[in-house]
Amino acid sequence: MSRATIQAYYDAFNRGDIDGMIATLHDDFAHHVNEGATRLGKVAFAEFCKHMSETYKELLTDMVVFANEDGTRGAAEFTVNGTYLKTDPGLPEARGQTYVLPAGGFFTLKDGKITRVTTYYNLQDWIRQVSQ
């Protein structure tokens, strides 16, 4: 079940369906982002997703989802195919640059819902790609 929940989370991401992503989350949820502060709760996550969808257009491909036997932990590895739409404060200026990054996510689950997502990618590689 945890693999299906994680896959549903990323399927919703690829559709741009923030509500679909939130539907996979537990009420006790924490979002640990690469190079950023932890966001607690679904409301903070929804605000983050709204900002991201205005700033970046991304499609995740080459997805492989892993899960432990008891369904409490999982991971996914994928490729981020993106376009930088709007300048994110503190980052290079957006000019519609495209980028391709390997990335991964790590999950904790409870009662079939996601309680934690931790996302990793190489920020310096992303900066190099959008700065060209």
Coordinates of C-alpha atoms in Angstrom, one line a residue:
M1 CA 0.0 0.0 0.0
S2 CA 2.8 2.4 0.7
R3 CA 4.2 2.1 -2.8
A4 CA 0.7 2.9 -4.2
T5 CA 0.4 5.9 -1.9
I6 CA 3.8 7.3 -2.9
Q7 CA 3.0 6.6 -6.6
A8 CA -0.3 8.4 -6.2
Y9 CA 1.5 11.4 -4.6
Y10 CA 3.9 11.7 -7.6
D11 CA 1.1 11.0 -10.2
A12 CA -0.8 14.0 -8.7
F13 CA 2.4 16.0 -8.9
N14 CA 2.8 15.3 -12.6
R15 CA -0.8 16.3 -13.2
G16 CA -0.3 19.6 -11.3
D17 CA -3.0 18.4 -8.9
I18 CA -2.2 19.9 -5.5
D19 CA -5.4 18.6 -3.9
G20 CA -4.5 15.1 -5.2
M21 CA -1.1 15.4 -3.5
I22 CA -2.7 16.6 -0.3
A23 CA -5.1 13.6 -0.3
T24 CA -2.1 11.3 0.2
L25 CA -1.0 13.1 3.3
H26 CA -1.6 12.3 6.9
D27 CA -3.0 15.0 9.2
D28 CA 0.4 14.9 11.1
F29 CA 2.6 15.8 8.1
A30 CA 6.1 17.3 7.7
H31 CA 7.7 18.4 4.5
H32 CA 11.5 18.6 4.5
V33 CA 12.7 20.4 1.4
N34 CA 16.1 20.4 -0.1
E35 CA 18.1 23.4 1.2
G36 CA 15.1 24.8 3.1
A37 CA 13.1 24.9 6.3
T38 CA 10.7 22.1 7.3
R39 CA 7.1 22.9 6.6
L40 CA 4.5 21.4 9.0
G41 CA 1.0 20.6 8.0
K42 CA -1.1 20.4 4.9
V43 CA -1.7 24.2 4.7
A44 CA 2.0 25.0 4.6
F45 CA 2.5 22.3 2.1
A46 CA -0.3 23.7 -0.1
E47 CA 1.2 27.1 0.0
F48 CA 4.6 25.7 -1.0
C49 CA 3.1 23.8 -3.9
K50 CA 1.2 26.9 -5.1
H51 CA 4.5 28.9 -5.1
M52 CA 6.3 26.1 -6.9
S53 CA 3.7 25.7 -9.6
E54 CA 3.9 29.5 -10.3
T55 CA 7.7 29.4 -10.4
Y56 CA 8.6 26.1 -12.0
K57 CA 6.9 23.7 -14.5
E58 CA 8.2 20.2 -13.8
L59 CA 7.5 16.7 -15.0
L60 CA 9.0 13.7 -13.1
T61 CA 10.1 10.8 -15.3
D62 CA 12.1 7.5 -14.9
M63 CA 10.3 7.0 -11.6
V64 CA 11.2 4.0 -9.4
V65 CA 9.3 3.7 -6.1
F66 CA 10.6 1.5 -3.2
A67 CA 8.9 0.6 0.1
N68 CA 9.7 -1.5 3.2
E69 CA 7.5 -4.6 3.9
D70 CA 5.5 -3.1 6.8
G71 CA 4.5 0.0 4.7
T72 CA 6.0 2.6 7.1
R73 CA 8.9 3.9 4.9
G74 CA 9.5 4.4 1.3
A75 CA 11.6 6.2 -1.3
A76 CA 11.5 7.2 -4.9
E77 CA 14.2 8.0 -7.5
F78 CA 13.3 10.0 -10.6
T79 CA 14.4 12.6 -13.1
V80 CA 13.1 16.2 -12.9
N81 CA 12.4 17.7 -16.3
G82 CA 11.7 21.4 -15.7
T83 CA 11.3 24.9 -16.9
Y84 CA 12.1 27.9 -14.7
L85 CA 9.1 30.2 -15.1
K86 CA 9.4 33.0 -12.6
T87 CA 12.4 34.2 -10.6
D88 CA 12.6 32.6 -7.1
P89 CA 14.0 35.1 -4.6
G90 CA 17.7 34.5 -3.9
L91 CA 18.1 32.3 -7.0
P92 CA 19.2 33.2 -10.6
E93 CA 16.8 35.2 -12.8
A94 CA 14.2 33.1 -14.6
R95 CA 14.2 33.4 -18.4
G96 CA 12.3 30.2 -19.3
Q97 CA 15.5 28.0 -18.9
T98 CA 15.0 24.3 -18.9
Y99 CA 16.8 21.8 -16.7
V100 CA 17.1 18.1 -16.1
L101 CA 18.1 16.8 -12.6
P102 CA 18.3 13.5 -10.9
A103 CA 16.3 13.6 -7.6
G104 CA 14.8 11.5 -4.9
G105 CA 12.2 11.6 -2.2
F106 CA 12.1 9.7 1.2
F107 CA 8.9 9.0 3.0
T108 CA 7.5 7.9 6.3
L109 CA 3.9 6.6 6.3
K110 CA 1.3 5.9 8.9
D111 CA -2.2 4.4 8.4
G112 CA -1.5 4.4 4.6
K113 CA -0.9 8.1 4.5
I114 CA 2.3 10.1 4.2
T115 CA 3.6 11.7 7.4
R116 CA 7.0 12.9 6.0
V117 CA 8.4 13.7 2.6
T118 CA 12.1 14.6 2.3
T119 CA 13.2 15.7 -1.1
Y120 CA 16.8 15.8 -2.4
Y121 CA 18.5 17.1 -5.5
N122 CA 21.7 18.9 -6.3
L123 CA 21.0 22.6 -6.0
Q124 CA 24.4 23.6 -7.4
D125 CA 23.7 21.5 -10.5
W126 CA 20.3 23.2 -11.0
I127 CA 21.9 26.7 -10.6
R128 CA 24.6 25.8 -13.1
Q129 CA 21.9 24.7 -15.6
V130 CA 19.7 27.7 -15.3
S131 CA 22.7 30.1 -15.3
Q132 CA 23.9 29.2 -18.8

